[in-house]
Structures are given as structure tokens and as C-alpha cells.
């Protein structure tokens, strides 16, 4: 299954996992690969059904919910990603789940075009409360401020990014752009 997944041969992976889950119905790994096959083939309903089975088998594993949220996020099903991350957080709050929830809120657009930026900021800050050196959360916090045009506020988290990870190319690039927008040309060099 892993080989088929790595080769992105989802039709064969699907066929293999359908048989595997029938012969070993309590094997969570088989269900995870089946879920991945359905999701990557664009069958959202089947992937949703399969994720429920995974949760029945391993309902106490918050990382499973985070993984499902990440898959939904990659497919731009932000509402479903938010639900999955909230499930993960209800079981065990982690910096990764908070940071991913922030990204999902940031990208989500409501029925009437509303955005959830404030929710995103709160999530990034929760992630950083749990893990103050979480470079990814600092970066997305700075990026969110940058997208909203709050350049001064964006500079602080991005300074933290490049302090924690001096090799973070995107952090340096965005920080230089921010300094230029603020008219701080010397700092942008």
C-alpha cells in the first residue's frame, strides 16, 4: 500500500485497500490508506465515510484528526478542515493543531464572503503559547498580518522567524518586503 501511495497510483491503491479492509476490518493502517485513495481520487463522500471508520478505531488519537484536517485543507475543504482540527484540539491541544486551524480559518470564506482573520490570529497565538519557538506559527502570523497590510505588526513575528531559523528564506524575503513597505530601506538589505 505504501508503495502504491508513494507512486500516486490511487486506483490500484483503492482496489488493494478495499480488499485489505475486508480481510482486516480493525486494521487502522488499511483504513488510512483507503482514506488517502478516496481523497486523492476526489471522492469526498467516501473519504468522509472512511474517516469516520478511522475515528471509530482510533478515536483517542488527536493526530489522526490533524492529518484528516491537513488532507481537507490541501483540497481546499476549509470548513471540513476546521471541524477536524477542532476535534483534534478537543482531545489534546497541540501547537500543530492550533497553527493548522489558524491557516484553515485564514483561508476559509463564509457563505456571505466573510473572512475569519481574527480567529486565525487567535489560533496562531494559541500555538505560540504552547510552543514559543514554533517557527511555522510565527511565520504564518507574520504572513497573515502582511496580507492584511499590517506591515509593522508583521515585522515582529517575522523577526522572530529569522531569529529562530536564520536559514528561513521565505521569512527573510517577506521581512525585506515589509521593511521596504515601511520605508526602512537599510533594514531591507
PDB file of C-alpha atoms in Angstrom:
ATOM      1  CA  UNK A   1       0.000   0.000   0.000  1.00  0.00           C
ATOM      2  CA  UNK A   2       2.782   2.409   0.887  1.00  0.00           C
ATOM      3  CA  UNK A   3       4.483   1.804  -2.466  1.00  0.00           C
ATOM      4  CA  UNK A   4       1.250   2.463  -4.379  1.00  0.00           C
ATOM      5  CA  UNK A   5       0.666   5.597  -2.318  1.00  0.00           C
ATOM      6  CA  UNK A   6       4.193   6.897  -2.954  1.00  0.00           C
ATOM      7  CA  UNK A   7       3.767   6.186  -6.672  1.00  0.00           C
ATOM      8  CA  UNK A   8       0.418   8.021  -6.544  1.00  0.00           C
ATOM      9  CA  UNK A   9      -1.276   5.016  -8.150  1.00  0.00           C
ATOM     10  CA  UNK A  10      -4.554   5.720  -6.406  1.00  0.00           C
ATOM     11  CA  UNK A  11      -6.831   3.422  -8.459  1.00  0.00           C
ATOM     12  CA  UNK A  12      -4.660   0.400  -7.620  1.00  0.00           C
ATOM     13  CA  UNK A  13      -4.294   1.593  -4.035  1.00  0.00           C
ATOM     14  CA  UNK A  14      -8.078   1.833  -3.780  1.00  0.00           C
ATOM     15  CA  UNK A  15      -8.599  -1.711  -5.086  1.00  0.00           C
ATOM     16  CA  UNK A  16      -5.899  -3.081  -2.786  1.00  0.00           C
ATOM     17  CA  UNK A  17      -7.236  -1.299   0.303  1.00  0.00           C
ATOM     18  CA  UNK A  18     -10.833  -2.290  -0.334  1.00  0.00           C
ATOM     19  CA  UNK A  19      -9.737  -5.926  -0.122  1.00  0.00           C
ATOM     20  CA  UNK A  20      -7.406  -5.238   2.799  1.00  0.00           C
ATOM     21  CA  UNK A  21     -10.124  -3.550   4.903  1.00  0.00           C
ATOM     22  CA  UNK A  22     -12.448  -6.504   4.224  1.00  0.00           C
ATOM     23  CA  UNK A  23      -9.881  -9.054   5.400  1.00  0.00           C
ATOM     24  CA  UNK A  24      -8.618  -6.911   8.328  1.00  0.00           C
ATOM     25  CA  UNK A  25     -11.528  -4.636   9.319  1.00  0.00           C
ATOM     26  CA  UNK A  26      -9.834  -3.446  12.538  1.00  0.00           C
ATOM     27  CA  UNK A  27      -6.520  -2.511  10.942  1.00  0.00           C
ATOM     28  CA  UNK A  28      -6.385   1.288  11.100  1.00  0.00           C
ATOM     29  CA  UNK A  29      -3.472   1.451   8.650  1.00  0.00           C
ATOM     30  CA  UNK A  30      -5.553  -0.178   5.938  1.00  0.00           C
ATOM     31  CA  UNK A  31      -8.326   2.341   6.534  1.00  0.00           C
ATOM     32  CA  UNK A  32      -5.860   5.249   6.441  1.00  0.00           C
ATOM     33  CA  UNK A  33      -4.587   4.167   3.032  1.00  0.00           C
ATOM     34  CA  UNK A  34      -8.170   3.668   1.811  1.00  0.00           C
ATOM     35  CA  UNK A  35      -8.983   7.166   3.023  1.00  0.00           C
ATOM     36  CA  UNK A  36      -5.964   8.554   1.147  1.00  0.00           C
ATOM     37  CA  UNK A  37      -7.002   6.755  -2.047  1.00  0.00           C
ATOM     38  CA  UNK A  38     -10.556   8.116  -1.927  1.00  0.00           C
ATOM     39  CA  UNK A  39      -9.416  11.619  -1.058  1.00  0.00           C
ATOM     40  CA  UNK A  40      -6.777  11.781  -3.784  1.00  0.00           C
ATOM     41  CA  UNK A  41      -9.238  10.464  -6.338  1.00  0.00           C
ATOM     42  CA  UNK A  42     -11.654  13.267  -5.442  1.00  0.00           C
ATOM     43  CA  UNK A  43     -14.308  11.079  -3.802  1.00  0.00           C
ATOM     44  CA  UNK A  44     -15.073  13.294  -0.836  1.00  0.00           C
ATOM     45  CA  UNK A  45     -18.142  11.376   0.355  1.00  0.00           C
ATOM     46  CA  UNK A  46     -16.259   8.083   0.528  1.00  0.00           C
ATOM     47  CA  UNK A  47     -13.263   9.733   2.195  1.00  0.00           C
ATOM     48  CA  UNK A  48     -15.612  11.260   4.795  1.00  0.00           C
ATOM     49  CA  UNK A  49     -17.164   7.856   5.466  1.00  0.00           C
ATOM     50  CA  UNK A  50     -13.722   6.274   5.737  1.00  0.00           C
ATOM     51  CA  UNK A  51     -12.503   8.973   8.132  1.00  0.00           C
ATOM     52  CA  UNK A  52     -15.435   8.118  10.419  1.00  0.00           C
ATOM     53  CA  UNK A  53     -14.324   4.491  10.465  1.00  0.00           C
ATOM     54  CA  UNK A  54     -10.766   5.571  11.314  1.00  0.00           C
ATOM     55  CA  UNK A  55     -12.098   7.650  14.189  1.00  0.00           C
ATOM     56  CA  UNK A  56     -14.124   4.684  15.461  1.00  0.00           C
ATOM     57  CA  UNK A  57     -10.951   2.622  15.527  1.00  0.00           C
ATOM     58  CA  UNK A  58      -8.702   5.323  16.989  1.00  0.00           C
ATOM     59  CA  UNK A  59     -10.965   7.964  18.467  1.00  0.00           C
ATOM     60  CA  UNK A  60      -8.392   8.879  21.097  1.00  0.00           C
ATOM     61  CA  UNK A  61      -5.682   9.844  18.612  1.00  0.00           C
ATOM     62  CA  UNK A  62      -5.783  13.582  18.017  1.00  0.00           C
ATOM     63  CA  UNK A  63      -3.039  13.328  15.383  1.00  0.00           C
ATOM     64  CA  UNK A  64      -5.443  11.351  13.181  1.00  0.00           C
ATOM     65  CA  UNK A  65      -7.806  14.333  13.253  1.00  0.00           C
ATOM     66  CA  UNK A  66      -4.925  16.700  12.453  1.00  0.00           C
ATOM     67  CA  UNK A  67      -3.956  14.514   9.483  1.00  0.00           C
ATOM     68  CA  UNK A  68      -7.536  14.479   8.213  1.00  0.00           C
ATOM     69  CA  UNK A  69      -7.696  18.246   8.628  1.00  0.00           C
ATOM     70  CA  UNK A  70      -4.488  18.642   6.622  1.00  0.00           C
ATOM     71  CA  UNK A  71      -5.880  16.495   3.814  1.00  0.00           C
ATOM     72  CA  UNK A  72      -9.089  18.551   3.711  1.00  0.00           C
ATOM     73  CA  UNK A  73      -7.037  21.733   3.806  1.00  0.00           C
ATOM     74  CA  UNK A  74      -4.899  20.615   0.858  1.00  0.00           C
ATOM     75  CA  UNK A  75      -8.106  20.063  -1.117  1.00  0.00           C
ATOM     76  CA  UNK A  76      -9.453  23.453  -0.012  1.00  0.00           C
ATOM     77  CA  UNK A  77     -12.332  21.978   2.007  1.00  0.00           C
ATOM     78  CA  UNK A  78     -11.660  24.532   4.723  1.00  0.00           C
ATOM     79  CA  UNK A  79     -14.909  24.027   6.663  1.00  0.00           C
ATOM     80  CA  UNK A  80     -14.166  20.302   6.968  1.00  0.00           C
ATOM     81  CA  UNK A  81     -10.549  21.030   7.887  1.00  0.00           C
ATOM     82  CA  UNK A  82     -11.708  23.375  10.657  1.00  0.00           C
ATOM     83  CA  UNK A  83     -14.009  20.673  12.073  1.00  0.00           C
ATOM     84  CA  UNK A  84     -11.199  18.111  12.024  1.00  0.00           C
ATOM     85  CA  UNK A  85      -8.749  20.464  13.763  1.00  0.00           C
ATOM     86  CA  UNK A  86     -11.356  21.346  16.388  1.00  0.00           C
ATOM     87  CA  UNK A  87     -11.859  17.624  17.029  1.00  0.00           C
ATOM     88  CA  UNK A  88      -8.103  17.214  17.467  1.00  0.00           C
ATOM     89  CA  UNK A  89      -7.964  20.152  19.860  1.00  0.00           C
ATOM     90  CA  UNK A  90     -10.871  18.795  21.904  1.00  0.00           C
ATOM     91  CA  UNK A  91      -8.830  15.634  22.513  1.00  0.00           C
ATOM     92  CA  UNK A  92      -5.401  17.190  23.025  1.00  0.00           C
ATOM     93  CA  UNK A  93      -4.406  20.791  22.316  1.00  0.00           C
ATOM     94  CA  UNK A  94      -1.168  20.887  20.337  1.00  0.00           C
ATOM     95  CA  UNK A  95       0.711  23.707  18.693  1.00  0.00           C
ATOM     96  CA  UNK A  96       0.427  21.984  15.303  1.00  0.00           C
ATOM     97  CA  UNK A  97      -3.361  21.657  15.561  1.00  0.00           C
ATOM     98  CA  UNK A  98      -3.715  25.319  16.598  1.00  0.00           C
ATOM     99  CA  UNK A  99      -1.419  26.517  13.816  1.00  0.00           C
ATOM    100  CA  UNK A 100      -3.226  24.426  11.191  1.00  0.00           C
ATOM    101  CA  UNK A 101      -6.597  25.634  12.473  1.00  0.00           C
ATOM    102  CA  UNK A 102      -5.324  29.188  12.061  1.00  0.00           C
ATOM    103  CA  UNK A 103      -4.369  28.513   8.450  1.00  0.00           C
ATOM    104  CA  UNK A 104      -7.785  26.973   7.766  1.00  0.00           C
ATOM    105  CA  UNK A 105      -9.581  29.962   9.300  1.00  0.00           C
ATOM    106  CA  UNK A 106      -7.386  32.330   7.333  1.00  0.00           C
ATOM    107  CA  UNK A 107      -8.228  30.608   4.037  1.00  0.00           C
ATOM    108  CA  UNK A 108     -11.918  29.970   4.747  1.00  0.00           C
ATOM    109  CA  UNK A 109     -14.573  32.178   3.175  1.00  0.00           C
ATOM    110  CA  UNK A 110     -18.062  32.097   4.706  1.00  0.00           C
ATOM    111  CA  UNK A 111     -21.391  31.918   2.889  1.00  0.00           C
ATOM    112  CA  UNK A 112     -21.597  35.672   2.603  1.00  0.00           C
ATOM    113  CA  UNK A 113     -17.959  36.315   1.773  1.00  0.00           C
ATOM    114  CA  UNK A 114     -16.918  36.922   5.355  1.00  0.00           C
ATOM    115  CA  UNK A 115     -13.364  36.045   6.378  1.00  0.00           C
ATOM    116  CA  UNK A 116     -12.135  34.654   9.680  1.00  0.00           C
ATOM    117  CA  UNK A 117      -8.896  36.549  10.172  1.00  0.00           C
ATOM    118  CA  UNK A 118      -9.418  37.276  13.868  1.00  0.00           C
ATOM    119  CA  UNK A 119      -9.962  33.563  14.509  1.00  0.00           C
ATOM    120  CA  UNK A 120      -6.762  32.821  12.608  1.00  0.00           C
ATOM    121  CA  UNK A 121      -4.744  35.275  14.705  1.00  0.00           C
ATOM    122  CA  UNK A 122      -6.095  33.750  17.943  1.00  0.00           C
ATOM    123  CA  UNK A 123      -5.123  30.268  16.755  1.00  0.00           C
ATOM    124  CA  UNK A 124      -1.573  31.276  15.836  1.00  0.00           C
ATOM    125  CA  UNK A 125      -1.177  32.898  19.241  1.00  0.00           C
ATOM    126  CA  UNK A 126      -2.505  29.758  20.981  1.00  0.00           C
ATOM    127  CA  UNK A 127       0.037  27.682  19.065  1.00  0.00           C
ATOM    128  CA  UNK A 128       2.799  30.006  20.212  1.00  0.00           C
ATOM    129  CA  UNK A 129       1.600  29.838  23.811  1.00  0.00           C
ATOM    130  CA  UNK A 130       2.101  26.073  23.690  1.00  0.00           C
ATOM    131  CA  UNK A 131       5.328  26.210  21.707  1.00  0.00           C
ATOM    132  CA  UNK A 132       7.029  29.636  21.762  1.00  0.00           C
ATOM    133  CA  UNK A 133       9.745  28.555  19.311  1.00  0.00           C
ATOM    134  CA  UNK A 134       7.294  27.248  16.675  1.00  0.00           C
ATOM    135  CA  UNK A 135       8.741  28.854  13.560  1.00  0.00           C
ATOM    136  CA  UNK A 136       5.834  27.855  11.325  1.00  0.00           C
ATOM    137  CA  UNK A 137       3.278  29.569  13.592  1.00  0.00           C
ATOM    138  CA  UNK A 138       5.429  32.722  13.796  1.00  0.00           C
ATOM    139  CA  UNK A 139       5.736  32.733  10.001  1.00  0.00           C
ATOM    140  CA  UNK A 140       2.002  32.352   9.354  1.00  0.00           C
ATOM    141  CA  UNK A 141       1.204  35.002  11.957  1.00  0.00           C
ATOM    142  CA  UNK A 142       3.535  37.416  10.148  1.00  0.00           C
ATOM    143  CA  UNK A 143       2.183  36.380   6.761  1.00  0.00           C
ATOM    144  CA  UNK A 144      -1.391  36.988   7.895  1.00  0.00           C
ATOM    145  CA  UNK A 145      -0.516  40.489   9.104  1.00  0.00           C
ATOM    146  CA  UNK A 146       1.313  41.104   5.819  1.00  0.00           C
ATOM    147  CA  UNK A 147      -1.688  40.039   3.699  1.00  0.00           C
ATOM    148  CA  UNK A 148      -3.894  42.410   5.673  1.00  0.00           C
ATOM    149  CA  UNK A 149      -1.444  45.260   5.072  1.00  0.00           C
ATOM    150  CA  UNK A 150      -0.419  45.500   8.742  1.00  0.00           C
ATOM    151  CA  UNK A 151       3.270  45.707   7.939  1.00  0.00           C
ATOM    152  CA  UNK A 152       4.528  46.988  11.288  1.00  0.00           C
ATOM    153  CA  UNK A 153       2.725  44.176  13.118  1.00  0.00           C
ATOM    154  CA  UNK A 154       4.027  41.670  10.552  1.00  0.00           C
ATOM    155  CA  UNK A 155       7.643  42.620  11.129  1.00  0.00           C
ATOM    156  CA  UNK A 156       7.703  41.402  14.744  1.00  0.00           C
ATOM    157  CA  UNK A 157       6.753  37.740  14.141  1.00  0.00           C
ATOM    158  CA  UNK A 158       8.966  37.620  11.059  1.00  0.00           C
ATOM    159  CA  UNK A 159      11.930  38.917  13.039  1.00  0.00           C
ATOM    160  CA  UNK A 160      11.252  36.033  15.408  1.00  0.00           C
ATOM    161  CA  UNK A 161      11.196  33.596  12.436  1.00  0.00           C
ATOM    162  CA  UNK A 162      14.632  34.603  11.183  1.00  0.00           C
ATOM    163  CA  UNK A 163      15.999  34.718  14.732  1.00  0.00           C
ATOM    164  CA  UNK A 164      14.829  31.140  15.405  1.00  0.00           C
ATOM    165  CA  UNK A 165      15.734  29.880  11.926  1.00  0.00           C
ATOM    166  CA  UNK A 166      18.397  32.024  10.214  1.00  0.00           C
ATOM    167  CA  UNK A 167      18.080  29.841   7.085  1.00  0.00           C
ATOM    168  CA  UNK A 168      14.331  30.533   6.658  1.00  0.00           C
ATOM    169  CA  UNK A 169      14.440  32.032   3.148  1.00  0.00           C
ATOM    170  CA  UNK A 170      10.729  32.894   2.955  1.00  0.00           C
ATOM    171  CA  UNK A 171      10.951  34.631   6.319  1.00  0.00           C
ATOM    172  CA  UNK A 172      13.892  36.768   5.186  1.00  0.00           C
ATOM    173  CA  UNK A 173      12.224  37.607   1.876  1.00  0.00           C
ATOM    174  CA  UNK A 174       8.954  38.650   3.471  1.00  0.00           C
ATOM    175  CA  UNK A 175      10.760  40.625   6.156  1.00  0.00           C
ATOM    176  CA  UNK A 176      12.726  42.513   3.458  1.00  0.00           C
ATOM    177  CA  UNK A 177       9.477  43.293   1.602  1.00  0.00           C
ATOM    178  CA  UNK A 178       7.936  44.576   4.823  1.00  0.00           C
ATOM    179  CA  UNK A 179      10.907  46.822   5.558  1.00  0.00           C
ATOM    180  CA  UNK A 180      10.589  48.258   2.044  1.00  0.00           C
ATOM    181  CA  UNK A 181       6.858  48.894   2.550  1.00  0.00           C
ATOM    182  CA  UNK A 182       7.677  50.669   5.802  1.00  0.00           C
ATOM    183  CA  UNK A 183      10.330  52.764   4.107  1.00  0.00           C
ATOM    184  CA  UNK A 184      13.099  51.155   6.139  1.00  0.00           C
ATOM    185  CA  UNK A 185      15.325  50.546   3.160  1.00  0.00           C
ATOM    186  CA  UNK A 186      18.545  49.990   5.120  1.00  0.00           C
ATOM    187  CA  UNK A 187      16.947  47.108   7.088  1.00  0.00           C
ATOM    188  CA  UNK A 188      15.666  45.502   3.877  1.00  0.00           C
ATOM    189  CA  UNK A 189      19.238  44.923   2.642  1.00  0.00           C
TER     190      UNK A 189
END
